[in-house]
Tab-separated table of C-alpha atoms in Angstrom:
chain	number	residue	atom	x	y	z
A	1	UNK	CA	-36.696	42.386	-36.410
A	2	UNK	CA	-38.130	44.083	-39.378
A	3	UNK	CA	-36.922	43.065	-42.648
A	4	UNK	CA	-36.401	46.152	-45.181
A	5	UNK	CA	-33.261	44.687	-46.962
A	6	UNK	CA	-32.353	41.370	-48.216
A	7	UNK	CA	-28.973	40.347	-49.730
A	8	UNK	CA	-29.335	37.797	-52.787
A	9	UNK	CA	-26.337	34.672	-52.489
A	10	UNK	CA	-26.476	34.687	-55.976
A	11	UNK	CA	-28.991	36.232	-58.283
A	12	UNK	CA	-29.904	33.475	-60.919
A	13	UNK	CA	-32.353	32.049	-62.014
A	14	UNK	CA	-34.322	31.345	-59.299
A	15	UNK	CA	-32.622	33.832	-56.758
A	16	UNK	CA	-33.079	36.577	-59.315
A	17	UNK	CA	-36.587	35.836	-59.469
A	18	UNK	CA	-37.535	35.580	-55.463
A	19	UNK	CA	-35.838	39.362	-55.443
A	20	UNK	CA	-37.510	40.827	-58.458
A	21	UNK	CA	-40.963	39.630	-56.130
A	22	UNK	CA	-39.297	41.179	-52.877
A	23	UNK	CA	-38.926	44.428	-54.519
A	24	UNK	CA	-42.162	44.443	-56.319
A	25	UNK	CA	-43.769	43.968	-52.424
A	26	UNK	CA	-41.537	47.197	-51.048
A	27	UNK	CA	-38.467	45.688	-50.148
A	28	UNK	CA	-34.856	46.345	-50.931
A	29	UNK	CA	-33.059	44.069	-52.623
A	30	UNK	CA	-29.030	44.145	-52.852
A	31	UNK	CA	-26.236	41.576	-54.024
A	32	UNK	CA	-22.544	41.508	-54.044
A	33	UNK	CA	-21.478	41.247	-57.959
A	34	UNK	CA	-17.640	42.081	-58.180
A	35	UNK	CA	-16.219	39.746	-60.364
A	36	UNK	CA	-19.638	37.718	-61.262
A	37	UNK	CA	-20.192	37.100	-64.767
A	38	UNK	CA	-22.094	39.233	-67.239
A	39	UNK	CA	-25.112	36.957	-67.139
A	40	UNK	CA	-25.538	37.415	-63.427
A	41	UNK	CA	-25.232	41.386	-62.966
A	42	UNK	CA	-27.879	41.826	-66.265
A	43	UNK	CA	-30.352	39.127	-64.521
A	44	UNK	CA	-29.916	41.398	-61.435
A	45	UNK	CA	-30.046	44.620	-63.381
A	46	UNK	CA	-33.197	43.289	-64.687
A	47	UNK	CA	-35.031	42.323	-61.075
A	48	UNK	CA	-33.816	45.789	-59.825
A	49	UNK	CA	-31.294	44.333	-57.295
A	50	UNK	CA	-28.573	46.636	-56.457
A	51	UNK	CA	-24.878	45.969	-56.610
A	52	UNK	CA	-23.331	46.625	-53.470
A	53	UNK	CA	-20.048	45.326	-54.468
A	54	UNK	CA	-18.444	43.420	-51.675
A	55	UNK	CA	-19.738	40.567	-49.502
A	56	UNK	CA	-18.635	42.013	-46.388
A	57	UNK	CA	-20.403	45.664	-48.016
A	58	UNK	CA	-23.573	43.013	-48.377
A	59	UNK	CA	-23.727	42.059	-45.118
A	60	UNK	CA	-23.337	45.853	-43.158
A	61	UNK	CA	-26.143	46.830	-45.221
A	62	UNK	CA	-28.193	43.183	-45.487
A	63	UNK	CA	-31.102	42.686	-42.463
A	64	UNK	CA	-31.035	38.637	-44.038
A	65	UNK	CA	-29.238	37.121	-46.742
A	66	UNK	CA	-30.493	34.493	-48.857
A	67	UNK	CA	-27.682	31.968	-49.606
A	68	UNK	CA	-29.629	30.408	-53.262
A	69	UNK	CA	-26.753	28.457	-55.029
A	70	UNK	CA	-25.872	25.257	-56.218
A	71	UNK	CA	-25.041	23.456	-53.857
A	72	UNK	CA	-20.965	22.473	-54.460
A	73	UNK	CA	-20.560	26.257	-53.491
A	74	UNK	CA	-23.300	26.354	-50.601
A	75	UNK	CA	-20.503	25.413	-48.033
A	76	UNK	CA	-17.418	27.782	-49.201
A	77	UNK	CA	-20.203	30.773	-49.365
A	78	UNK	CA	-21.855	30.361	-45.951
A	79	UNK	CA	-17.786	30.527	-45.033
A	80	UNK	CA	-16.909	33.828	-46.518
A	81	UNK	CA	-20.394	35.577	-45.098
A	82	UNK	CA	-19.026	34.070	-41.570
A	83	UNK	CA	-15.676	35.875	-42.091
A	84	UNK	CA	-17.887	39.106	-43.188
A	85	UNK	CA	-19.836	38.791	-39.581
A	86	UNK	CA	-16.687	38.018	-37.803
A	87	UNK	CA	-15.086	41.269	-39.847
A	88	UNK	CA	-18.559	43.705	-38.864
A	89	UNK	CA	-19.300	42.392	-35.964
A	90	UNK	CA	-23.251	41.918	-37.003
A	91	UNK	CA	-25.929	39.370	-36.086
A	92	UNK	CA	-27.351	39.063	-39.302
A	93	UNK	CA	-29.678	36.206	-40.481
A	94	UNK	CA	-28.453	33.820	-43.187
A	95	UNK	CA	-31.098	31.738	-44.404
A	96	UNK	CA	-29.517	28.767	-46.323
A	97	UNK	CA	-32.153	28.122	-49.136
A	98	UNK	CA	-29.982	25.650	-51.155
A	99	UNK	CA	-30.838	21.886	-52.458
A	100	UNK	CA	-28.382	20.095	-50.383
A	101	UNK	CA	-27.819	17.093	-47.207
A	102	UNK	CA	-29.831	18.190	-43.900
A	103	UNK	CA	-26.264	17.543	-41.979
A	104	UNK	CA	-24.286	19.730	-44.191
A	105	UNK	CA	-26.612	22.425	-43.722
A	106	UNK	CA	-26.956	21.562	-39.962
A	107	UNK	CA	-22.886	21.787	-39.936
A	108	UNK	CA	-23.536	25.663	-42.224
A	109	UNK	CA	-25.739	26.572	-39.324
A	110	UNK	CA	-23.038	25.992	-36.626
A	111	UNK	CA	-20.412	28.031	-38.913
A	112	UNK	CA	-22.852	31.252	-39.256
A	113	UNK	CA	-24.251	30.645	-35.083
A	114	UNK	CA	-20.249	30.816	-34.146
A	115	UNK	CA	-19.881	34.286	-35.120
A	116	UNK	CA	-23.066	35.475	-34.112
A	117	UNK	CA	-25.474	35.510	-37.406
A	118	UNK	CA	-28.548	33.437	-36.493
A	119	UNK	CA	-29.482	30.960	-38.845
A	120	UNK	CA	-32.468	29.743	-40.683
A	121	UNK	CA	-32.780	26.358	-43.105
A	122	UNK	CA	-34.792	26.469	-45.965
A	123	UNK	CA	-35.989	24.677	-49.376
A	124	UNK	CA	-37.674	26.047	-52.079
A	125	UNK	CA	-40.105	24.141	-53.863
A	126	UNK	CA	-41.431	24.741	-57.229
A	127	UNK	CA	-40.397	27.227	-60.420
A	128	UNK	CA	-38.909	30.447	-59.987
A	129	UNK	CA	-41.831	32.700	-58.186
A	130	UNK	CA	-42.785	34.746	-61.330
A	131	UNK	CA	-45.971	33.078	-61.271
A	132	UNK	CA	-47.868	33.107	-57.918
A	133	UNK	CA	-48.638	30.089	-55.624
A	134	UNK	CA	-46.921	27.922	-57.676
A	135	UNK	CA	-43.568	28.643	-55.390
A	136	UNK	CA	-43.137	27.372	-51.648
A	137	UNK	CA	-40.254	28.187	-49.130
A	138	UNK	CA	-40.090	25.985	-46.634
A	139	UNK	CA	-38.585	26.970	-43.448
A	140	UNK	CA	-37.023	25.289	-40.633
A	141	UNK	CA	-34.818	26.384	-37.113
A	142	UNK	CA	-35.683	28.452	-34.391
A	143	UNK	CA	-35.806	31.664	-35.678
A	144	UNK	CA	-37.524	30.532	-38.766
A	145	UNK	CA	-41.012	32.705	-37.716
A	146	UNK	CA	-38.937	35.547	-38.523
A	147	UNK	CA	-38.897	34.700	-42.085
A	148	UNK	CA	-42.874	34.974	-41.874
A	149	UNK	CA	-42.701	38.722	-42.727
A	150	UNK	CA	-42.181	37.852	-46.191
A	151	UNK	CA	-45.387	36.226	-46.833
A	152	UNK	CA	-46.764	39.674	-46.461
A	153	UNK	CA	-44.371	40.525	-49.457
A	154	UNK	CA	-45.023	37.919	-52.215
A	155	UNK	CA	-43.618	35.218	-51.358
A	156	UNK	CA	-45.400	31.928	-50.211
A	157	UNK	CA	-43.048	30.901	-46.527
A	158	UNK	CA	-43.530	28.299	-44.532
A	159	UNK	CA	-42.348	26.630	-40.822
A	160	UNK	CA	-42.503	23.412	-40.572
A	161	UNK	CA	-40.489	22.790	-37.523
A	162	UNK	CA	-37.792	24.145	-35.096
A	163	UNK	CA	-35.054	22.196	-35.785
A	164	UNK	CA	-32.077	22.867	-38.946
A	165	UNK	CA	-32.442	20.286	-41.152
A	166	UNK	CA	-36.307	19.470	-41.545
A	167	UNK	CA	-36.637	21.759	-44.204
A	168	UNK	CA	-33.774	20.764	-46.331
A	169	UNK	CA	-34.912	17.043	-45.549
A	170	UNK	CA	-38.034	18.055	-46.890
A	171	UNK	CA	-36.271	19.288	-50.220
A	172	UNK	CA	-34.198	16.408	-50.895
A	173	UNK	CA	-37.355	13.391	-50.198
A	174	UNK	CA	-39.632	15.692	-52.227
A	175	UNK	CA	-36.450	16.159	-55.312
A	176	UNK	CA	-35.644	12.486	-55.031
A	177	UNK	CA	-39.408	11.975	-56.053
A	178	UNK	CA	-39.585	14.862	-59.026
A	179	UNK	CA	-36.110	14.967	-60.455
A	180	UNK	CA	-35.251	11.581	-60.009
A	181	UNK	CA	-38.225	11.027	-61.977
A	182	UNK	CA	-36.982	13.051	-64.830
A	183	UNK	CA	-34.046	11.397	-64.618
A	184	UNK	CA	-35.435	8.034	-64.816
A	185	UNK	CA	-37.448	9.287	-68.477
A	186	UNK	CA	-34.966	11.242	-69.436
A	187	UNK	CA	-32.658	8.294	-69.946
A	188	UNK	CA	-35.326	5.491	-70.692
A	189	UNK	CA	-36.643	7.691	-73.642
A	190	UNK	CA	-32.902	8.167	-75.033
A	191	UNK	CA	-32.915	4.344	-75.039
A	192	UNK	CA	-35.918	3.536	-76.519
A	193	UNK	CA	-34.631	6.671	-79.468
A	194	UNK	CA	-31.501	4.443	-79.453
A	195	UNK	CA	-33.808	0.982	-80.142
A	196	UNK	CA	-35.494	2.304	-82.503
A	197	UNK	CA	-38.889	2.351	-80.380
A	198	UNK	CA	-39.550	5.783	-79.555
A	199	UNK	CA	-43.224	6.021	-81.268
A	200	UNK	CA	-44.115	2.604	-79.832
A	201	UNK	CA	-43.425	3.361	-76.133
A	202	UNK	CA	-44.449	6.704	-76.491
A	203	UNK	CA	-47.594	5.516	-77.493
A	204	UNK	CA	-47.797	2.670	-74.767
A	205	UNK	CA	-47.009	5.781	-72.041
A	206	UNK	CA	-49.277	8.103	-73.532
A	207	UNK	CA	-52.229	5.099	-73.466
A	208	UNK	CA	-51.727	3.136	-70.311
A	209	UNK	CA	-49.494	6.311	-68.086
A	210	UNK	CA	-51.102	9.432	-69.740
A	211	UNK	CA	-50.241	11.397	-65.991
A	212	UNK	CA	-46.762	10.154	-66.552
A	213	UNK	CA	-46.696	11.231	-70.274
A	214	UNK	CA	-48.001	14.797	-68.990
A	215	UNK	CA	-45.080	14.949	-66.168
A	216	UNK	CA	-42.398	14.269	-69.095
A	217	UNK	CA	-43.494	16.277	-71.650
A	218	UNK	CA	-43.646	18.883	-69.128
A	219	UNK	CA	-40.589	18.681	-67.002
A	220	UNK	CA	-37.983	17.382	-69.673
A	221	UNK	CA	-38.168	20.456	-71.583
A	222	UNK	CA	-37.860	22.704	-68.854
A	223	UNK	CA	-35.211	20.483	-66.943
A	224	UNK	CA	-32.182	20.564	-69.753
A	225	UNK	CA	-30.888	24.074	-69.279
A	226	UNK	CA	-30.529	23.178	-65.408
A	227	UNK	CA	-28.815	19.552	-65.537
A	228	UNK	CA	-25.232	21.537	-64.372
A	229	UNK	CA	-27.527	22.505	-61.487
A	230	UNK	CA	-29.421	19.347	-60.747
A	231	UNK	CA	-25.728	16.909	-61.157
A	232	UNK	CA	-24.928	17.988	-57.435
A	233	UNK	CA	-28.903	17.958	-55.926
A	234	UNK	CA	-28.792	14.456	-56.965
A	235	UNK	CA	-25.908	13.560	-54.941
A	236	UNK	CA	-26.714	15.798	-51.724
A	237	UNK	CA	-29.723	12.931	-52.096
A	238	UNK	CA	-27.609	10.434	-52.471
A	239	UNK	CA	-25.731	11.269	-49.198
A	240	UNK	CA	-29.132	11.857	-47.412
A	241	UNK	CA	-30.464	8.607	-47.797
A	242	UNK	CA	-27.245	7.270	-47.517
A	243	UNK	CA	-26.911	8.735	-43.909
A	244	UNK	CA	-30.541	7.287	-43.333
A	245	UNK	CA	-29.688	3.726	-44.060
A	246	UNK	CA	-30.946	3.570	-47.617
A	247	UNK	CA	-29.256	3.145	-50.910
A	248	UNK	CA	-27.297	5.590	-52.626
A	249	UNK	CA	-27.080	4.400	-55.629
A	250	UNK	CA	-30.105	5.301	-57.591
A	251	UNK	CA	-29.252	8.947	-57.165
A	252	UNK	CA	-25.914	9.036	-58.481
A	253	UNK	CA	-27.078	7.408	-61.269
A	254	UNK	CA	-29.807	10.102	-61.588
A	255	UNK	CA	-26.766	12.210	-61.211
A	256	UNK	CA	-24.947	10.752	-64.012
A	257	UNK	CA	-27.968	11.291	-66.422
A	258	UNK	CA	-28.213	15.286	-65.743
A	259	UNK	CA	-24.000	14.869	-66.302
A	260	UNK	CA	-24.721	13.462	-69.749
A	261	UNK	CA	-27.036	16.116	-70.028
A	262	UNK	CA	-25.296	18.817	-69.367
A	263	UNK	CA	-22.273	18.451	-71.869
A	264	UNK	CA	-24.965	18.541	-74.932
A	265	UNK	CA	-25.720	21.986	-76.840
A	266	UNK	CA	-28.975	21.550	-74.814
A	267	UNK	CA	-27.322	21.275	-71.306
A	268	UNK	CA	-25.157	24.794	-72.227
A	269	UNK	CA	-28.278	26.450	-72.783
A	270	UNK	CA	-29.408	29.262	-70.280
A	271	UNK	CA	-32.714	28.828	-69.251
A	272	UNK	CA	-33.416	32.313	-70.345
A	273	UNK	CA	-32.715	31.482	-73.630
A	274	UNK	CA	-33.428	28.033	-74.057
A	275	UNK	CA	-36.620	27.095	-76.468
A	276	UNK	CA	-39.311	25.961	-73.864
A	277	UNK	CA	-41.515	24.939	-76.669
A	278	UNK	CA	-39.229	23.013	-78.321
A	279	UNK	CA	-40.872	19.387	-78.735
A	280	UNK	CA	-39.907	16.465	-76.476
A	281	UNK	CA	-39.107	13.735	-79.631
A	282	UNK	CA	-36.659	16.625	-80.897
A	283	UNK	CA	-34.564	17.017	-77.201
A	284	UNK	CA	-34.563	13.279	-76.701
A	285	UNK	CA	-33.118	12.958	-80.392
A	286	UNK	CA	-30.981	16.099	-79.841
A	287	UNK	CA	-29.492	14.337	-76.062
A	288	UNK	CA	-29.779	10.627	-77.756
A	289	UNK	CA	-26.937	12.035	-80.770
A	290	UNK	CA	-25.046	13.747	-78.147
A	291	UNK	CA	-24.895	12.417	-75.005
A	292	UNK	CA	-21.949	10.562	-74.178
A	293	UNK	CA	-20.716	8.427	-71.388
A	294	UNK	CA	-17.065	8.263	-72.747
C-alpha cells in the first residue's frame, strides 16, 4: 500500500516534529484538532499539518496514523480510532509509537485487528527528528515492512522482528537505561545542593566520571520541560520488568523524581520555550528550592 497521507495522534513535540519531516519528503500530513489546546494547533500550524477536524474525518482520509502520546492516553486513543474504523468501515494502519508495556500495546493491537485496521508497534528512539540520524523508529509486527516506505521520506525506520511487542520492549530496556539515569542524577545532585556539597561532587564526577558528567550536563537540561511526560514512561517500565520477574521498584522511584519535577516552574515549562542553555548548578538549585515531596 502506498503511503501519501499520515494522520498525527497528537502533534507535539515530538509528533509535530516526525510530520514537519514527512511533509518536507512529499507527504501529507493531517491531524484531528477540535477541541486541542492552542499550543497544539500552532505547533501543527507550524509543521504544515492540516486540521481535519474529527477523528473519524482523520481516519477516511488517513492511509496510517501515528498514535505519538503519552502514554496514560495511549489506551483510550487507540479506542476511539477503533470506533472510527468500526464507524468507516476502513482497514487502516495504526502504528502505536508510544513509550509504554509490550502487553498493553500487544492488548492495543488486538483492539485496532478486531475491527479490521492492521497494526504495527513501534518506539522511537532519540530527540525529535529535526536533526538527521540522530532519530530511530523502531518497528515491530507483521506488517511492520510496510512502514519501510518512510525511510525513503526522512525518517530513519526500522524492523526488528514480527511479533507486537519487540519494539516497545526495545523502548522501555533502552529508557530504563537513559532516563532512569537522569533520574538517578537528577535527584543525587539535588541532594548533594541540599548537603551543601554540590562543587565537591561535581568536581569528583567531572574528575573520576567525566562521560557521566557529559550525559548530565547534557540530558538534565533538556529533560525538565518533559518530566509530566516521562512520570508515566517510568512506570510502563516498571510494569515491564515487573511482568519479567524483576523489580519494580527502582522505576517508580525514577517516576517519583520526574513527579517532583514536574510541579517546579521548570517542570511547567514547554520545551519550546524552555532555556536549553540554562546552566545545570542553576536547575538543580532552581528543582533543589522547589521540589517537594509533601
Amino acid at each position: 500500500m502506498p503511503i501519501q497521507t499520515i494522520g498525527i495522534l497528537s502533534p507535539g513535540d515530538m509528533g509535530q516534529a516526525i510530520a514537519a519531516v514527512l511533509n518536507q519528503h512529499g507527504l501529507k500530513t493531517i491531524a484531528a484538532l477540535d477541541d486541542r489546546s492552542e499550543r497544539t494547533r500552532q505547533l501543527a500550524a507550524a509543521a504544515n499539518i492540516q486540521d481535519v477536524g474529527s477523528l473519524r474525518q482523520l481516519v477516511i482520509e488517513s492511509d496510517v496514523v501515528l498514535s505519538v502520546l503519552v502514554p496514560a492516553v495511549a489506551t483510550q486513543a487507540a479506542k476511539q480510532v477503533a470506533e472510527a474504523i468500526a464507524d468507516v468501515g476502513k482497514p487502516i494502519l495504526y502504528v502505536d509509537c508510544n513509550a509504554i508495556a509490550p502487553q498493553k500495546v500487544i492488548n492495543i493491537g488486538h483492539l485496532i485487528e478486531s475491527v479490521g485496521g492492521t497494526f504495527v508497534d513501534a518506539s522511537i528512539i532519540g530527540p525529535p527528528p529535526r536533526v538527521p540520524n540522530r532519530t530511530r523508529i523502531y518497528t515491530s509486527g507483521k506488517q511492520a515492512n510496510q512502514l519501510q516506505q518512510l525511510r525513503d521520506r526522512g525518517l530513519d525506520v526500522r524492523v526488528i522482528g514480527d511479533e507486537i511487542g519487540q519494539a516497545s520492549g526495545l523502548k522501555m530496556s533502552y529508557a530504563a537505561l537513559t532516563k532512569g539515569l537522569t533520574a538517578i542524577g537528577t535527584e543525587l545532585l539535588i541532594a548533594a545542593h541540599r548537603l551543601g556539597l554540590d562543587k565537591e561532587l561535581w568536581d569528583e564526577i567531572s574528575n573520576s566520571q567525566p562521560e557521566l558528567a557529559s550525559i548530565l550536563t547534557r540530558s538534565i537540561p533538556t529533560m525538565t520541560p518533559k518530566a509530566h511526560r516521562w512520570v508515566g514512561e517510568m512506570e510502563e517500565i516498571a510494569e515491564t520488568f515487573k511482568e519479567l520477574g524483576l523489580t519494580e521498584q527502582i522505576f517508580y522511584g525514577a517516576a517519583d523524581v520526574y513527579r517532583l519535577v514536574k510541579e517546579t516552574s521548570l517542570g511547567k515549562e514547554t520545551p519550546e520555550k524552555s532555556n536549553r542553555d540554562r546552566p545545570l548548578d542553576e536547575i538543580i538549585t532552581i528543582l533543589s528550592n522547589e521540589a517537594s515531596d509533601t
